[in-house]
Short mmCIF file of C-alpha atoms in Angstrom, two decimals:
data_model
loop_
_atom_site.label_atom_id
_atom_site.label_comp_id
_atom_site.label_asym_id
_atom_site.label_seq_id
_atom_site.Cartn_x
_atom_site.Cartn_y
_atom_site.Cartn_z
CA MET B 1346 125.80 63.71 60.35
CA ASP B 1347 123.66 66.23 58.81
CA ARG B 1348 121.78 68.05 61.53
CA LYS B 1349 119.47 70.98 60.94
CA VAL B 1350 119.77 73.57 63.68
CA ARG B 1351 116.53 75.34 64.28
CA GLY B 1352 116.35 78.59 66.25
CA ILE B 1353 113.56 80.88 67.23
CA THR B 1354 112.22 83.50 64.90
CA ILE B 1355 112.01 87.19 65.60
CA MET B 1356 108.22 86.93 65.55
CA GLU B 1357 108.24 84.44 68.42
CA VAL B 1358 110.51 86.73 70.45
CA LEU B 1359 108.19 89.70 69.84
CA VAL B 1360 105.10 87.71 70.91
CA VAL B 1361 106.78 86.60 74.14
CA MET B 1362 107.93 90.17 74.88
CA ALA B 1363 104.39 91.49 74.28
CA ILE B 1364 102.92 88.92 76.68
CA ILE B 1365 105.51 89.84 79.33
CA ALA B 1366 104.76 93.57 78.87
CA ILE B 1367 101.00 93.02 79.29
CA LEU B 1368 101.49 90.96 82.46
CA ALA B 1369 103.93 93.51 83.91
CA SER B 1370 101.58 96.46 83.31
CA ALA B 1371 98.66 94.61 84.90
CA SER B 1372 100.70 93.77 87.98
CA ILE B 1373 101.99 97.35 88.32
CA LEU B 1374 98.42 98.70 88.18
CA GLY B 1375 97.33 96.20 90.83
CA LEU B 1376 100.29 97.12 93.00
CA ARG B 1377 99.46 100.82 92.77
CA ASN B 1378 95.87 100.15 93.85
CA LEU B 1379 97.15 98.04 96.74
CA VAL B 1380 99.44 100.86 97.90
CA GLN B 1381 96.60 103.42 97.73
CA ARG B 1382 94.23 101.12 99.63
CA GLU B 1383 96.81 100.52 102.37
CA ARG B 1384 97.56 104.24 102.69
CA LEU B 1385 93.86 104.96 103.16
CA TYR B 1386 93.48 102.15 105.71
CA SER B 1387 96.59 103.35 107.56
CA ALA B 1388 95.25 106.91 107.72
CA MET B 1389 91.87 105.71 108.98
CA THR B 1390 93.39 103.67 111.82
CA GLN B 1391 95.84 106.47 112.65
CA VAL B 1392 92.99 108.99 113.00
CA ALA B 1393 90.89 106.60 115.10
CA ASN B 1394 93.84 105.86 117.41
CA ASP B 1395 94.67 109.56 117.78
CA LEU B 1396 91.05 110.34 118.63
CA LYS B 1397 91.09 107.59 121.28
CA GLU B 1398 94.38 108.95 122.66
CA VAL B 1399 92.97 112.49 122.87
CA GLN B 1400 89.85 111.16 124.58
CA PHE B 1401 91.99 109.27 127.11
CA ARG B 1402 94.18 112.32 127.76
CA SER B 1403 91.16 114.50 128.46
CA MET B 1404 89.77 111.92 130.91
CA SER B 1405 93.09 111.49 132.71
CA SER B 1406 94.05 115.18 132.99
CA ASN B 1407 92.33 118.37 134.02
CA MET B 1408 92.42 119.74 130.49
CA VAL B 1409 90.11 119.67 127.52
CA TRP B 1410 91.76 118.03 124.50
CA GLY B 1411 90.68 118.23 120.90
CA VAL B 1412 91.42 117.45 117.28
CA ARG B 1413 90.98 119.78 114.31
CA PHE B 1414 90.99 118.80 110.64
CA CYS B 1415 90.99 121.40 107.93
CA ALA B 1416 89.46 120.53 104.58
CA ASN B 1417 91.87 119.64 101.77
CA GLN B 1418 94.93 119.63 104.02
CA SER B 1419 96.93 116.50 104.61
CA GLN B 1420 97.50 117.23 108.29
CA TYR B 1421 95.52 117.70 111.46
CA LYS B 1422 96.36 119.08 114.84
CA ILE B 1423 95.96 117.76 118.34
CA PHE B 1424 95.62 120.48 120.93
CA ALA B 1425 94.92 121.02 124.63
CA VAL B 1426 92.94 123.83 126.25
CA ASN B 1427 93.28 124.43 129.97
CA PRO B 1428 89.78 125.25 131.32
CA ALA B 1429 91.34 127.30 134.13
CA ASN B 1430 92.43 129.83 131.50
CA VAL B 1431 88.89 130.15 130.10
CA SER B 1432 86.28 131.96 132.15
CA GLY B 1433 82.61 131.28 131.51
CA VAL B 1434 82.79 130.28 127.86
CA CYS B 1435 83.36 127.07 126.03
CA PRO B 1436 87.02 126.07 126.15
CA ARG B 1437 88.09 125.70 122.55
CA ASP B 1438 90.97 126.08 120.21
CA ALA B 1439 91.51 129.77 119.51
CA ASN B 1440 93.21 129.26 116.16
CA THR B 1441 90.75 128.19 113.47
CA SER B 1442 93.44 127.03 111.07
CA CYS B 1443 95.49 123.86 111.08
CA THR B 1444 98.77 125.57 111.71
CA SER B 1445 101.01 125.45 114.72
CA ASP B 1446 100.08 127.81 117.54
CA ALA B 1447 100.30 128.02 121.33
CA THR B 1448 97.68 125.32 121.95
CA THR B 1449 98.97 122.82 119.39
CA GLN B 1450 100.51 119.77 121.00
CA ARG B 1451 101.21 117.94 117.77
CA LEU B 1452 100.71 118.34 114.03
CA VAL B 1453 100.06 114.96 112.42
CA GLN B 1454 100.70 114.30 108.74
CA LEU B 1455 98.37 111.96 106.88
CA PRO B 1456 99.91 109.49 104.42
CA PRO B 1457 100.65 110.90 100.94
CA GLY B 1458 97.55 111.43 98.81
CA VAL B 1459 95.08 111.14 101.72
CA SER B 1460 93.04 114.17 102.79
CA PRO B 1461 89.79 114.84 104.69
CA GLU B 1462 86.68 115.59 102.64
CA ALA B 1463 85.60 118.39 104.98
CA GLY B 1464 86.71 120.17 108.13
CA PHE B 1465 86.21 118.36 111.42
CA TYR B 1466 86.48 119.64 114.98
CA VAL B 1467 85.98 117.75 118.21
CA LEU B 1468 86.78 118.36 121.88
CA PHE B 1469 86.61 115.76 124.62
CA ASP B 1470 85.53 116.74 128.13
CA ARG B 1471 86.79 115.17 131.37
CA ARG B 1472 84.25 112.34 131.07
CA GLY B 1473 85.32 111.51 127.52
CA TYR B 1474 82.20 112.89 125.85
CA PRO B 1475 82.73 114.67 122.52
CA LEU B 1476 81.90 118.36 122.18
CA ASP B 1477 81.71 120.52 119.06
CA TRP B 1478 82.82 124.14 118.56
CA SER B 1479 79.89 125.53 120.60
CA CYS B 1480 80.30 122.81 123.29
CA GLY B 1481 77.20 121.01 122.13
CA ILE B 1482 77.19 117.27 121.63
CA GLY B 1483 80.09 116.71 119.27
CA ALA B 1484 79.12 113.52 117.50
CA GLY B 1485 80.40 113.52 113.98
CA ASN B 1486 82.23 111.82 111.17
CA ILE B 1487 85.52 112.49 109.45
CA THR B 1488 85.76 111.03 105.96
CA LEU B 1489 89.21 110.47 104.52
CA ARG B 1490 89.69 110.04 100.78
CA ASN B 1491 92.33 109.33 98.18
CA SER B 1492 92.40 108.00 94.62
CA TYR B 1493 91.36 104.53 95.82
CA GLY B 1494 88.18 105.61 97.63
CA SER B 1495 87.07 106.88 101.02
CA ARG B 1496 86.83 105.66 104.63
CA THR B 1497 84.97 107.17 107.57
CA VAL B 1498 85.89 107.48 111.24
CA ILE B 1499 82.82 107.95 113.43
CA VAL B 1500 82.64 109.61 116.85
CA ASP B 1501 79.20 109.02 118.33
CA ARG B 1502 77.47 111.08 121.01
CA VAL B 1503 78.67 108.94 123.93
CA GLY B 1504 82.30 108.99 122.81
CA ARG B 1505 82.64 105.65 121.02
CA ILE B 1506 85.10 105.84 118.17
CA ARG B 1507 84.85 103.39 115.29
CA TYR B 1508 85.57 103.27 111.60
CA GLU B 1509 84.06 101.76 108.50
#
């Protein structure tokens, strides 16, 4: 019985390894984009939910609550201002930075790689209406960005909070 045993050549092994390497690199790139997209979406929903919580707290307590974002920082602060301590002027956060101070209730970290495009400041009065730094109508947008793209959380003039 004369049988010829055939094996695979080194060229065939190299071609298969090249195909596997190309498929692996494509899937890793797609996975990285998926992670970045989910981080951005998570940050957007986190910000919208925190804004709704602050709005609810200001309507259910006798305090003015607010949120402050500082540009290019991956955190924002939630703070409360007691109007009884403020006489005749707009109750607002005394500290203009996003660091911990006496009024800060909570510093919130955004997911890694996500940051606001610009500063954002909003207060909510006892009726849930948004106010800006000068206690004018505080409608505004906060745009969050990362390497995947950007998403916007919108606070309109009657206090509705939505995102797109």
